[in-house]
CSV table of C-alpha atoms in Angstrom, one decimal:
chain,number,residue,atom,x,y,z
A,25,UNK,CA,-19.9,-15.7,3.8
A,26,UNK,CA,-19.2,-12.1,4.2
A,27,UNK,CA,-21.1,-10.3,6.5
A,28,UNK,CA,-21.2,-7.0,8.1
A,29,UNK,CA,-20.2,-8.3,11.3
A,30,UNK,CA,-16.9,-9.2,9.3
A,31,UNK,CA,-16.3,-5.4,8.3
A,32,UNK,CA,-16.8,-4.3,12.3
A,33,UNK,CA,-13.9,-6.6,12.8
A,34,UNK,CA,-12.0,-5.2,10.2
A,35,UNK,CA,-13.1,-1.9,11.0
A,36,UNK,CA,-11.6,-2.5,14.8
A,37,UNK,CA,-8.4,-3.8,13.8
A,38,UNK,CA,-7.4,-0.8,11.7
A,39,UNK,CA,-8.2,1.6,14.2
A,40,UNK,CA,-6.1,0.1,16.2
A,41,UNK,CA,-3.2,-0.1,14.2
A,42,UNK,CA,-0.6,2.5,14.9
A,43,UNK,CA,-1.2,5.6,12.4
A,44,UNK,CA,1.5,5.7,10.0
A,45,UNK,CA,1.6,9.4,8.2
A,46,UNK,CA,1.3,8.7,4.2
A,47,UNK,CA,2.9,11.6,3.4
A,48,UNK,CA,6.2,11.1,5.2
A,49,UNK,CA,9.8,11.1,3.7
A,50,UNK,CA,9.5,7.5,2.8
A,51,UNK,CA,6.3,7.7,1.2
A,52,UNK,CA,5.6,6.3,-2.8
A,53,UNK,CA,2.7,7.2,-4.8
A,54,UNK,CA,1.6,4.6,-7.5
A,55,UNK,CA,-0.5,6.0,-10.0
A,56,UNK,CA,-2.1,3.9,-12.8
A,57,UNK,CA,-4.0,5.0,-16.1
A,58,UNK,CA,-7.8,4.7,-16.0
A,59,UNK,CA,-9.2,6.6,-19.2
A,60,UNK,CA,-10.5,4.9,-21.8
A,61,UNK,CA,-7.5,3.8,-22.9
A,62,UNK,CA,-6.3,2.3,-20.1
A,63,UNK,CA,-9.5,0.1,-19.2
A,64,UNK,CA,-9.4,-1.3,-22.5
A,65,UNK,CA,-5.9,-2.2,-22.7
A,66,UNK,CA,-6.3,-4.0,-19.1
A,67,UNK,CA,-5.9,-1.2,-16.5
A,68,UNK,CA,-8.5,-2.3,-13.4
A,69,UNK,CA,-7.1,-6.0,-12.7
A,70,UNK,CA,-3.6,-4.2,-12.8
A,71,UNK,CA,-5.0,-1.6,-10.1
A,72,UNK,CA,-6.5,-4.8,-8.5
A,73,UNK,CA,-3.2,-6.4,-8.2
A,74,UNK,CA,-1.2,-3.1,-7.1
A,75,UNK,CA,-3.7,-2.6,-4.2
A,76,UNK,CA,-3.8,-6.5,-3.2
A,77,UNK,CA,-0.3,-6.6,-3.0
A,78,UNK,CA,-0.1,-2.9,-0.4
A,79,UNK,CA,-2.3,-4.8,1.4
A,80,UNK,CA,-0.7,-7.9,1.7
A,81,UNK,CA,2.7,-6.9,2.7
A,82,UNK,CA,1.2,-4.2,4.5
A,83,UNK,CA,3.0,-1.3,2.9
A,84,UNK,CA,1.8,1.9,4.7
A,85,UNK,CA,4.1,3.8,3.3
A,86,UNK,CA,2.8,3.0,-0.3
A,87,UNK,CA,-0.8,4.7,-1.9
A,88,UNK,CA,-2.3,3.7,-5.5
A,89,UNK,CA,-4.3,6.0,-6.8
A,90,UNK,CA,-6.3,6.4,-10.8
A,91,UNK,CA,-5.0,9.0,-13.2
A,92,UNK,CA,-6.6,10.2,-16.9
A,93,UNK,CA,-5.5,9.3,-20.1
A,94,UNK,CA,-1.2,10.0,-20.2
A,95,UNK,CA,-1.3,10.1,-23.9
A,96,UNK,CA,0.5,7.3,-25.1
A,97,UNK,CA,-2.4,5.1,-25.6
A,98,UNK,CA,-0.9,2.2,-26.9
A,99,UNK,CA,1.7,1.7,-24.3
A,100,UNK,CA,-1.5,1.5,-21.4
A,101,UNK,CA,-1.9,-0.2,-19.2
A,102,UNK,CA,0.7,2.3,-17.8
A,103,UNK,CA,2.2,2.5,-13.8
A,104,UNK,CA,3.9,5.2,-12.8
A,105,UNK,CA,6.2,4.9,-9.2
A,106,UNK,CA,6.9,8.3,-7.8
A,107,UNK,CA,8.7,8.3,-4.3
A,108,UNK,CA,10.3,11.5,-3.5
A,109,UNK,CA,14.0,12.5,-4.2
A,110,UNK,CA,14.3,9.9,-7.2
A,111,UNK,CA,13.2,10.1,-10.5
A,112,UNK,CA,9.6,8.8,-11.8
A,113,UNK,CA,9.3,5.6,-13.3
A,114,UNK,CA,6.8,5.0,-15.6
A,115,UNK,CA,6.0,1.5,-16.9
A,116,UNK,CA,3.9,0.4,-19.6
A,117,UNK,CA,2.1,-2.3,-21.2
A,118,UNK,CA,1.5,-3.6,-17.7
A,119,UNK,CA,-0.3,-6.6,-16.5
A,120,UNK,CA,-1.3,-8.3,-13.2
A,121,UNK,CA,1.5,-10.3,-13.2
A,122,UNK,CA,4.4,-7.5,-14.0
A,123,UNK,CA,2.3,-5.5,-11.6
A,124,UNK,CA,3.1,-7.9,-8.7
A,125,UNK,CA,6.7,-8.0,-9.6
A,126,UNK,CA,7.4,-4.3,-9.6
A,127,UNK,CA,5.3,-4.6,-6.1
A,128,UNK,CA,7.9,-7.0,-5.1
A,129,UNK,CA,11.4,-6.2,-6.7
A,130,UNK,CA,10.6,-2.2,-7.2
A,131,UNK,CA,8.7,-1.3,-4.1
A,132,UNK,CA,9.8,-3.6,-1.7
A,133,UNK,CA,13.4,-4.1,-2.2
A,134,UNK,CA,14.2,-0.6,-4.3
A,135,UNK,CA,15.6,-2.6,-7.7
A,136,UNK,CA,13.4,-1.1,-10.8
A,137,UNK,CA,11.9,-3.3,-12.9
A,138,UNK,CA,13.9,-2.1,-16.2
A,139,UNK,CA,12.6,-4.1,-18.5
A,140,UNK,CA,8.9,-3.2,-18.0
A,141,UNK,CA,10.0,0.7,-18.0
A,142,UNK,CA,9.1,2.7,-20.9
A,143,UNK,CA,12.7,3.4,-22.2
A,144,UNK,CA,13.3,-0.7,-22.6
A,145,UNK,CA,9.8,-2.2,-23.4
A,146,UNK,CA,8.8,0.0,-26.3
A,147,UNK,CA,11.8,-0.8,-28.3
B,11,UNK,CA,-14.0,-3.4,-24.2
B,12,UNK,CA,-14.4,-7.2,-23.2
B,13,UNK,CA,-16.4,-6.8,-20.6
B,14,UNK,CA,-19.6,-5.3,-19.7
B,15,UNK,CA,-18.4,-4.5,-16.5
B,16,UNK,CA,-15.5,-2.6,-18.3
B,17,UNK,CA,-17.8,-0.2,-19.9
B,18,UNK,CA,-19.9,0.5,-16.9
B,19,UNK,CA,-16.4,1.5,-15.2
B,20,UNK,CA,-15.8,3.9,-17.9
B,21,UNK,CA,-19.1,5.6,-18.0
B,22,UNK,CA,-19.1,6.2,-14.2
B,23,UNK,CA,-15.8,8.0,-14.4
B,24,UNK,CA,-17.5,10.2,-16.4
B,25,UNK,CA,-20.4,10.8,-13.6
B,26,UNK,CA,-17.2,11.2,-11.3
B,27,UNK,CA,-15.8,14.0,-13.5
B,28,UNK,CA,-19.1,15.5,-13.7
B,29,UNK,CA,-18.4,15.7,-9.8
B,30,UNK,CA,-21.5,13.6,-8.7
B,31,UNK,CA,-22.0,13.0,-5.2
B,32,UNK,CA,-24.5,10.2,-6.0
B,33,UNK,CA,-23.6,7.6,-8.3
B,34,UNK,CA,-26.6,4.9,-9.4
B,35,UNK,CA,-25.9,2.0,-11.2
B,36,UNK,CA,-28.4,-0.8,-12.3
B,37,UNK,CA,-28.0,-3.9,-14.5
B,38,UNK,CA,-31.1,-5.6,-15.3
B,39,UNK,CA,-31.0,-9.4,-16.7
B,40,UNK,CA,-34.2,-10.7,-17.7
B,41,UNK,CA,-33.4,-13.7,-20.1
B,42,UNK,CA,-37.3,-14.4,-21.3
B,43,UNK,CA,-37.3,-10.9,-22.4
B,44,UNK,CA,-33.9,-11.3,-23.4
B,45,UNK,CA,-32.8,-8.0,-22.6
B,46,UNK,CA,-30.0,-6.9,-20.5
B,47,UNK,CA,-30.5,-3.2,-19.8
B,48,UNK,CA,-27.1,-1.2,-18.1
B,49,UNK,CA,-28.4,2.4,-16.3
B,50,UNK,CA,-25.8,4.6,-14.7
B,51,UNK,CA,-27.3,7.8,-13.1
B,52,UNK,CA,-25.8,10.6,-11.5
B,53,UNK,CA,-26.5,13.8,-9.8
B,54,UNK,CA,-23.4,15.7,-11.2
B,55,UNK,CA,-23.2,18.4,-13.5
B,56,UNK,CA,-25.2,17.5,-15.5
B,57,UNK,CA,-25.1,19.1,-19.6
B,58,UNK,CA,-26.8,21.4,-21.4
B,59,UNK,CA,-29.0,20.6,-24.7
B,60,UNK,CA,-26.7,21.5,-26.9
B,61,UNK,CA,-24.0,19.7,-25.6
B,62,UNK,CA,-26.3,16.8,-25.3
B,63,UNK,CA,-26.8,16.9,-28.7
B,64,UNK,CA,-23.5,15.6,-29.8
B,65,UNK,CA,-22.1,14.1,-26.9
B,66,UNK,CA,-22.3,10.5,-28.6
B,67,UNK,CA,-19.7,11.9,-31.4
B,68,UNK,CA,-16.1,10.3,-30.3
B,69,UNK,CA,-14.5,14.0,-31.2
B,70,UNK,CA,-17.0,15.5,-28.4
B,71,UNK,CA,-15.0,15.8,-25.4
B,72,UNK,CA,-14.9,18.3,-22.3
B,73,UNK,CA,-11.3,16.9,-22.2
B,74,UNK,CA,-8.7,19.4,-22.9
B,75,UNK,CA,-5.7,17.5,-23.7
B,76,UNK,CA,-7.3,15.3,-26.3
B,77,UNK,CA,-9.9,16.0,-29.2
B,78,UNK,CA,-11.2,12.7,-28.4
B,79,UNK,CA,-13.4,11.5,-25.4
B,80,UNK,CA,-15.0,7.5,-26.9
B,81,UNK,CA,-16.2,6.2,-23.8
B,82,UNK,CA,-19.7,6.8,-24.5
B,83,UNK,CA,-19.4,6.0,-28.5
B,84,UNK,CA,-17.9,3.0,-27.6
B,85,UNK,CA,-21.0,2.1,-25.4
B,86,UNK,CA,-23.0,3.2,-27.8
B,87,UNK,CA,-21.6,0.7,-30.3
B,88,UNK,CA,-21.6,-2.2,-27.9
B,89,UNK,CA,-25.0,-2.2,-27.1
B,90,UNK,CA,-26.8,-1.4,-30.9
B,91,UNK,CA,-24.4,-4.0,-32.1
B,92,UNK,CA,-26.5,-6.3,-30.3
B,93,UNK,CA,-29.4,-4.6,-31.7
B,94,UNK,CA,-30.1,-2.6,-28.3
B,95,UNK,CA,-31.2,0.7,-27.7
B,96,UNK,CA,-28.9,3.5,-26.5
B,97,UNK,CA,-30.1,6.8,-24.9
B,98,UNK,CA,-28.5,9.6,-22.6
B,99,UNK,CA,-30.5,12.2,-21.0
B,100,UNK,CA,-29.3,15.1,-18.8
B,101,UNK,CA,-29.8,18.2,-17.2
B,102,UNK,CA,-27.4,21.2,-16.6
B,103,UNK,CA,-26.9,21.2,-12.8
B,104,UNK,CA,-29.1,18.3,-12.0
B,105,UNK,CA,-27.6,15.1,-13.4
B,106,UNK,CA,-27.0,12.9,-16.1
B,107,UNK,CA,-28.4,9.7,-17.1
B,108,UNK,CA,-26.7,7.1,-19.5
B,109,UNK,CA,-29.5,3.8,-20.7
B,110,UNK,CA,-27.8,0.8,-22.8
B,111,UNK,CA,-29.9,-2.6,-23.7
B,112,UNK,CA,-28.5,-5.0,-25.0
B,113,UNK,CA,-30.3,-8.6,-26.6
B,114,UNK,CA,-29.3,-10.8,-24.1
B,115,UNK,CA,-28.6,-14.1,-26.0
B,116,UNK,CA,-27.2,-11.9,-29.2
B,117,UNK,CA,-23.3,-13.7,-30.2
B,118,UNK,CA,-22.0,-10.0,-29.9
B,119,UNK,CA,-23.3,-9.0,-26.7
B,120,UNK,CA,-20.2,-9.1,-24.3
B,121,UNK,CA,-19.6,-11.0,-21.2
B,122,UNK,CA,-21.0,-9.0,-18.1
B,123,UNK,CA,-17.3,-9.8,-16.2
B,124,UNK,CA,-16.5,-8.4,-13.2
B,125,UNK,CA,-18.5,-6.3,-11.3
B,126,UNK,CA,-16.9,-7.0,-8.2
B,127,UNK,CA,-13.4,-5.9,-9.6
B,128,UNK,CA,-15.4,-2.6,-11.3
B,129,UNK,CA,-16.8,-1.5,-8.2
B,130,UNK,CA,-13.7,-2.4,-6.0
B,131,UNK,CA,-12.1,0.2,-8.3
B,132,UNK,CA,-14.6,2.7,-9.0
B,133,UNK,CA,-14.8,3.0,-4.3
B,134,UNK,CA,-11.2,2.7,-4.1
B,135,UNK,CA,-10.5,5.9,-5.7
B,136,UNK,CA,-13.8,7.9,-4.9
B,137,UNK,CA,-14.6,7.7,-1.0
B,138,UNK,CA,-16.5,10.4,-1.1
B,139,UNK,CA,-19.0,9.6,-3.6
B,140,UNK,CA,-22.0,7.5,-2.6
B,141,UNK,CA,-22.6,4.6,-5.2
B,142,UNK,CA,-25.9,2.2,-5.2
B,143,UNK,CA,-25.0,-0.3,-7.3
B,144,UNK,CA,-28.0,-2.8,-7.7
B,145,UNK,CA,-28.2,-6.2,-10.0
B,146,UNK,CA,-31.3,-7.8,-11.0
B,147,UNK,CA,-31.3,-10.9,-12.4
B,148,UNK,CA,-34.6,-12.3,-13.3
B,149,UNK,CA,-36.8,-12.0,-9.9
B,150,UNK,CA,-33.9,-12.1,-7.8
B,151,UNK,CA,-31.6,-8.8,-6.9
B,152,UNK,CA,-28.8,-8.1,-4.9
B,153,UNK,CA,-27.9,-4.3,-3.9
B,154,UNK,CA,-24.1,-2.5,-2.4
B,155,UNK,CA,-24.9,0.9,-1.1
B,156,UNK,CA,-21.5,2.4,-0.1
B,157,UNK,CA,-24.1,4.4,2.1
B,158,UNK,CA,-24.1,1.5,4.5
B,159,UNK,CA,-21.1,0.5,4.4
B,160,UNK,CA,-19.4,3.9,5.8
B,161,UNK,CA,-22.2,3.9,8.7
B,162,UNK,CA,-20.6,1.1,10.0
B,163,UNK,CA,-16.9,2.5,9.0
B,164,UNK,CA,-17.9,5.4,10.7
B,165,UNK,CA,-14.5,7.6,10.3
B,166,UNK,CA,-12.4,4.7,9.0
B,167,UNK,CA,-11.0,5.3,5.1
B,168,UNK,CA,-13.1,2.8,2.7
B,169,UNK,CA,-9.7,3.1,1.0
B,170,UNK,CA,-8.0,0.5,3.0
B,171,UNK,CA,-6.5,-2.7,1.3
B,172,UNK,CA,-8.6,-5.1,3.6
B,173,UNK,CA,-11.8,-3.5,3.4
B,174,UNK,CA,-11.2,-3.2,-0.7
B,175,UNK,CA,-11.3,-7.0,-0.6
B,176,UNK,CA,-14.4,-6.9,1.7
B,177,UNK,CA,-16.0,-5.1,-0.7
B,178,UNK,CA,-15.1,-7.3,-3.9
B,179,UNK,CA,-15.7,-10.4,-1.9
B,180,UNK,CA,-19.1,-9.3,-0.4
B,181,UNK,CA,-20.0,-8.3,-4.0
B,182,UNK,CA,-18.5,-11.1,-5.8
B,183,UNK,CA,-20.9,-14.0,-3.2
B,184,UNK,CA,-23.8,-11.7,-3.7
B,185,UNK,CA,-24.0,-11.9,-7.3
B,186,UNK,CA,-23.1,-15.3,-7.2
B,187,UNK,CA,-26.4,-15.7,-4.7
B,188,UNK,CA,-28.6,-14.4,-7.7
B,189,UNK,CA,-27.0,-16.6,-10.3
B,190,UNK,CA,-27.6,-19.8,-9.0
């Protein structure tokens, strides 16, 4: 049963985590499409996924956030990985499942996920 | 969209865009009337009549990159292809309010899917913005007022993995109460 007494505790324990600054050297910006397009291709549980799995493997370095429409519709539901100094990645026709790989093999341990990039999966 | 919940997701990005500070949404389920009615309200920016007039055309958009906006034609469609009613009604600088019913028991009425997920999303990405979403179903209702939940946050970010599944869970048990 969730109960407000629940989200006290929580509460507590983050604020006494140590602060880790978001917008250090380190830090990787996942953005994923939310227009139209993208919630009817399959966007939320993607962003569902994206933010389970930060929170899991407690990844303060690492912040999801919604964009518009990118403009190639039928490649949504599209991820895009932007960590400073390297190049954005964008990946398309995403789903829960790819979403928690590129979590894993991309964010954790730094090896892109090529074949859910745009150059290889819209061949 | 497959799911209800989908197109209520949509429609309040629009009351986001619209830079509302006050986000309503209520689903109403009453299966002897068999009507299930979708309201999202918002004090935003609300539109003026002549917008208004046309927003439901697909190649109305305040968008600038596209000639398209469909959110709200694809509504539209969903609910009077159950034979519902669909209605929008705004004012410049106050707010705007979107209405969709939809006959309940109809075979192309979508699922209502995920609320839980929908509002995990729509708070996630807009902590600033207070959103009362309530669900009636029948005589019972259950209500999430982000409101309370960031009194007892007090300066904490609602944007934090483990509160996000808070949220979906105390949502997801909630609706499940007025189900059974």
């Amino acid at each position: 049963m969730k109960s407000l007494a629940e989200l006290e505790a929580i509460k507590n324990k983050i604020k006494n985590q140590v602060e880790i600054r978001r917008d250090s050297e380190d830090s990787i910006r996942i953005v994923v499409g939310m227009a139209t397009c993208g919630i009817a291709a399959g966007a939320r549980p993607v962003l569902s996924a994206l933010v389970e799995e930060v929170g899991k493997r407690n990844l303060a370095n690492v912040s999801v956030a919604q964009t518009g429409c990118i403009g190639m519709c039928r490649l949504e539901p599209i991820v895009e990985v932007y960590e400073a100094g390297k190049e954005r990645v964008t990946y398309v026709k995403m789903d829960e499942e790819k979403a928690r790989k590129v979590i894993a093999d991309h964010i954790v341990n730094g090896n892109i996920v090529t074949e859910f990039t745009i150059g290889v999966a819209d061949k | 969209m497959l799911e209800l919940s989908l197109h209520v997701l949509d429609i309040v990005n629009n009351s986001v865009k619209a830079k509302a500070e006050r986000i309503e949404i209520v689903i109403d389920e009453q299966i002897e009337k068999n009507i299930l009615s979708v309201t999202i309200r918002d004090n935003g920016c609300g539109m003026d009549e002549e917008f208004l007039k046309s927003v439901t055309d697909p190649f109305k958009t305040t968008r600038t990159t596209r000639k398209v906006g469909m959110g709200i034609s694809l509504f539209k469609a969903a609910s009077e292809a159950t034979g519902g009613n669909f209605s929008i009604s705004s004012q410049k600088n106050i707010g705007t309010e979107v209405v969709a019913t939809f006959t309940y028991d109809h075979i192309d009425r979508q699922p209502m899917g995920d609320m839980a997920e929908t509002m995990q999303t729509l708070v996630s990405s807009n902590e600033n913005i207070d959103f009362i979403y309530k669900h009636i179903r029948n005589e019972k209702e259950f209500l999430f007022d982000t409101a309370q939940i960031k009194e007892i946050l007090g300066d904490v970010s609602l944007n934090n993995p483990e509160i996000l599944v808070w949220i979906r869970e105390f949502i997801e048990e909630g609706l499940q109460e007025i189900n059974s």
